[in-house]
Amino acid sequence: MTAYPIAATKAELERGEVLAPRFDAAGLIAAVTTHAETGEVLMFAWMNAEALSLTVETGLAHYYSRSRKALWKKGETSGQVQLVRELRVDCDQDAVWLKVLPQGDGGACHVGFRSCFYRVVEGGRLVERPDS
Amino acid sequence: MTAYPIAATKAELERGEVLAPRFDAAGLIAAVTTHAETGEVLMFAWMNAEALSLTVETGLAHYYSRSRKALWKKGETSGQVQLVRELRVDCDQDAVWLKVLPQGDGGACHVGFRSCFYRVVEGGRLVERPDS
C-alpha cells in the first residue's frame, strides 16, 4: 500500500505535484463521486489511505465504510462496481473527486436510486426527484 | 434559525419528506457544490445547522469554516457569491449537494482556479488541469 507523504509547505500542498492527502483525525478524506458521462453526483463517501491507494492502483473505486469500520470495494456485493475514469484532488488535499462509470445496474445508492441525492429540498420539504 | 429534527426511523431518514440532517460530532454535514450549468464540481466544504438554514432561507451558499471556526458566507470577501439553484440531500442525510451559479469572477477556489479540483492524479503525480 502506498505510504502518502505530508506536504511540507502550503505551496507544496496547493501547487505541488505530489499527492499528499490530508487525512483527518480518523484517517479519512472526503470523496465525491460523479458519473463520468452525465456529471451527476452519484454519492459522497470516505476513503482511508488503503482505499485511496487501491482506487489508484486498480482503477476501481474503493471507499471506507464508517458504519462497518471496514474497507469497502464499491460493488463487491451489489455489482455496482465503479470504473474510475479520472481522479482529482482539491486545493488543500482533503477531498477527492472521482469520475466513474457505474457497472451492474448503473446505480450507486443502496436505497435503489441511481444517485444517493434523489431528494430536492423544496419549500422546506424533501421531494423525491431522482432525475437530477 | 431552523431547528432540525432527528429522523426517528430509517424509512423517515431515507424516504421521508422532512429535512433531518445528520450532523456529525462537530455539528457538521458535508457539502458538495457543483456549477448549475456545467456540472463541474467546484468545491467541497462543510455546513453547520446555521449555514444550512441560511443557505435555504437566503438562496446564497453559506458554509462553516473549520479552520476559522466560523460561519462563512461564500463570496463575502472574494465576491464569489454562489446563487443556489437547487439543493439536494443524500440518502442518509449526512451530505448535501448544491447546484450554484458563481458570481463575481465566476470562480470558487481561493488558489485562483474556477474549481478547487484543478489537479488530476495521473501516473502517481498531480497534474494541473483546470478544465475539468
XYZ file of C-alpha atoms in Angstrom:
264
model
C 0.000 0.000 0.000
C 1.177 3.489 -0.809
C 2.500 5.484 2.153
C 1.459 9.043 1.486
C 3.755 11.941 2.394
C 2.757 15.117 4.215
C 3.180 18.341 2.269
C 5.823 20.480 3.991
C 4.528 23.819 2.783
C 1.284 25.426 1.649
C 2.788 25.787 -1.829
C 3.534 22.042 -1.976
C 0.044 21.268 -0.740
C -1.735 23.563 -3.186
C 0.502 23.635 -6.246
C 2.744 20.605 -5.827
C 2.930 17.520 -7.990
C 2.953 15.143 -5.046
C -0.249 13.549 -3.835
C -0.159 14.319 -0.108
C -3.707 13.702 1.141
C -4.635 15.343 4.406
C -6.406 12.562 6.258
C -8.493 13.699 9.232
C -8.120 12.510 12.828
C -9.933 9.307 11.866
C -7.562 8.758 8.934
C -10.139 9.670 6.283
C -10.598 12.055 3.382
C -13.837 13.013 1.676
C -14.697 11.502 -1.707
C -17.208 12.962 -4.164
C -18.210 10.605 -6.953
C -19.801 11.770 -10.187
C -20.910 9.919 -13.312
C -18.139 10.316 -15.902
C -20.624 10.820 -18.728
C -23.555 12.724 -17.220
C -21.741 14.642 -14.482
C -24.430 13.688 -11.966
C -23.207 13.497 -8.373
C -23.747 9.836 -7.527
C -22.558 9.633 -3.927
C -20.495 11.107 -1.163
C -18.282 8.783 0.872
C -14.974 8.446 2.686
C -11.594 6.918 1.910
C -8.735 5.903 4.148
C -5.205 5.589 2.787
C -5.775 1.967 1.794
C -8.982 2.768 -0.106
C -7.298 5.640 -1.922
C -4.241 3.653 -2.933
C -6.367 0.682 -4.045
C -8.506 3.043 -6.108
C -5.424 4.488 -7.803
C -3.794 1.077 -8.343
C -6.819 -0.859 -9.582
C -8.887 1.835 -11.293
C -11.898 0.631 -9.305
C -13.454 2.806 -6.604
C -12.730 1.742 -3.039
C -14.092 3.546 -0.003
C -14.032 3.200 3.757
C -17.304 2.443 5.493
C -17.507 4.371 8.741
C -20.530 2.362 9.905
C -18.914 -1.007 9.174
C -15.426 0.276 10.046
C -14.016 -1.524 7.041
C -12.535 -1.092 3.603
C -15.296 -1.251 1.024
C -14.789 -2.151 -2.600
C -17.784 -0.499 -4.235
C -19.961 -3.068 -5.958
C -18.423 -6.108 -4.324
C -21.854 -7.338 -3.223
C -24.191 -5.090 -5.252
C -22.397 -5.437 -8.585
C -22.331 -1.623 -8.798
C -18.585 -1.600 -9.432
C -17.244 1.831 -10.397
C -14.615 2.149 -13.134
C -12.618 5.280 -12.355
C -12.103 7.461 -15.418
C -10.461 10.367 -13.611
C -9.360 11.150 -10.069
C -8.897 14.732 -8.899
C -7.793 16.247 -5.614
C -8.788 19.626 -4.219
C -6.620 22.594 -3.286
C -5.927 21.572 0.298
C -5.920 17.849 -0.478
C -8.613 16.823 1.978
C -11.105 15.787 -0.693
C -11.002 13.815 -3.927
C -13.359 13.831 -6.892
C -13.836 10.574 -8.790
C -15.431 10.483 -12.228
C -16.705 6.945 -12.646
C -18.623 4.643 -14.943
C -21.002 2.623 -12.744
C -21.318 -1.011 -13.759
C -24.027 -3.544 -12.918
C -27.438 -1.865 -12.987
C -25.753 1.545 -13.304
C -26.781 2.654 -9.835
C -24.794 3.797 -6.825
C -27.295 4.075 -3.981
C -28.329 1.299 -1.608
C -31.900 2.685 -1.496
C -32.313 1.800 -5.152
C -31.864 5.126 -6.891
C -29.111 5.816 -9.403
C -27.740 8.624 -7.256
C -27.860 8.967 -3.473
C -29.032 12.552 -3.998
C -32.579 11.680 -5.117
C -34.315 14.292 -2.958
C -34.529 18.035 -3.505
C -35.095 20.494 -0.650
C -38.103 22.490 -1.787
C -40.301 24.806 0.264
C -38.827 23.354 3.428
C -39.708 19.755 2.459
C -37.903 16.928 0.700
C -39.230 15.935 -2.694
C -38.049 12.778 -4.442
C -36.819 13.725 -7.880
C -34.299 11.104 -8.997
C -33.569 12.728 -12.363
C -31.013 15.248 -11.202
C -32.611 29.693 12.700
C -34.270 26.423 11.775
C -34.057 23.735 14.439
C -33.680 20.494 12.540
C -35.398 17.327 13.747
C -33.838 13.882 14.033
C -35.394 11.178 11.867
C -36.952 8.548 14.117
C -36.655 5.660 11.670
C -34.526 4.586 8.729
C -37.591 4.981 6.498
C -38.052 8.585 7.621
C -34.372 9.269 7.089
C -34.204 7.726 3.631
C -37.676 8.236 2.179
C -39.211 10.931 4.369
C -40.252 14.433 3.373
C -38.637 16.039 6.409
C -35.168 17.503 6.193
C -33.434 15.872 9.155
C -29.708 16.404 8.570
C -27.357 14.090 10.432
C -24.727 16.456 11.739
C -21.531 14.790 12.916
C -19.975 15.072 16.383
C -18.676 18.515 15.433
C -22.154 19.588 14.299
C -21.317 19.493 10.593
C -22.520 17.909 7.384
C -20.636 17.595 4.120
C -21.480 19.897 1.220
C -20.640 19.230 -2.425
C -21.017 22.230 -4.703
C -21.330 21.967 -8.467
C -21.803 24.569 -11.183
C -25.524 24.614 -12.049
C -24.823 24.950 -15.771
C -21.664 22.939 -16.423
C -21.991 20.317 -13.679
C -18.344 20.812 -12.706
C -17.597 20.086 -9.045
C -16.455 23.465 -7.751
C -15.687 22.743 -4.124
C -16.184 20.530 -1.124
C -16.917 22.161 2.220
C -18.850 21.842 5.462
C -22.063 23.285 6.866
C -23.350 23.559 10.397
C -27.076 23.980 11.092
C -26.836 27.753 10.836
C -25.055 27.635 7.469
C -27.602 25.163 6.127
C -30.640 27.138 7.264
C -29.157 30.412 5.970
C -28.477 28.740 2.629
C -32.080 27.546 2.416
C -33.543 30.870 3.581
C -31.420 33.242 1.503
C -30.671 31.166 -1.598
C -26.995 32.056 -1.157
C -24.438 29.407 -0.194
C -23.209 29.560 3.390
C -20.643 27.179 4.824
C -18.793 26.614 8.069
C -15.059 27.155 8.057
C -13.382 24.529 10.222
C -10.053 26.404 10.166
C -11.612 29.725 11.155
C -14.283 28.042 13.312
C -16.887 30.432 11.927
C -19.892 30.730 9.685
C -18.786 31.673 6.214
C -20.974 33.356 3.637
C -19.315 32.339 0.390
C -18.113 35.371 -1.518
C -18.423 37.835 1.335
C -14.850 38.983 0.817
C -13.982 37.425 -2.577
C -17.167 38.453 -4.376
C -17.579 34.791 -5.428
C -21.139 34.685 -4.082
C -22.999 31.489 -5.023
C -26.652 31.658 -6.065
C -28.200 28.318 -5.151
C -30.314 26.887 -7.951
C -31.017 23.537 -6.314
C -30.254 21.879 -3.005
C -30.297 18.096 -2.650
C -29.711 15.783 0.288
C -28.370 12.245 0.164
C -29.959 9.001 1.320
C -28.707 9.106 4.905
C -28.859 12.905 5.131
C -25.254 13.495 6.081
C -24.354 15.277 2.850
C -25.929 17.949 0.676
C -25.381 18.789 -2.973
C -25.709 22.416 -4.036
C -26.040 23.418 -7.676
C -24.920 27.030 -7.835
C -24.268 29.917 -10.170
C -20.981 31.505 -9.034
C -20.982 35.314 -9.181
C -18.059 37.738 -9.247
C -15.266 36.340 -11.396
C -17.092 33.006 -11.638
C -14.546 31.164 -9.516
C -14.842 29.225 -6.302
C -11.260 28.447 -5.229
C -9.010 30.637 -3.109
C -5.977 29.499 -5.115
C -7.389 31.256 -8.174
C -8.852 28.410 -10.183
C -12.533 28.140 -11.072
C -12.817 24.824 -9.241
C -10.832 23.621 -6.236
C -10.316 20.339 -8.096
C -7.769 21.690 -10.594
C -5.354 18.749 -10.264
C -5.662 15.265 -11.724
C -3.924 12.244 -10.206
C -2.012 10.768 -13.124
C 0.749 8.198 -13.081
C 1.149 8.761 -9.360
C 1.676 12.536 -9.756
C -0.600 15.565 -9.638
C -1.069 17.420 -12.891
C -2.765 20.814 -13.018
C -5.608 20.620 -15.496
C -8.175 23.264 -14.557
C -10.602 22.419 -17.360
C -12.392 19.545 -15.709
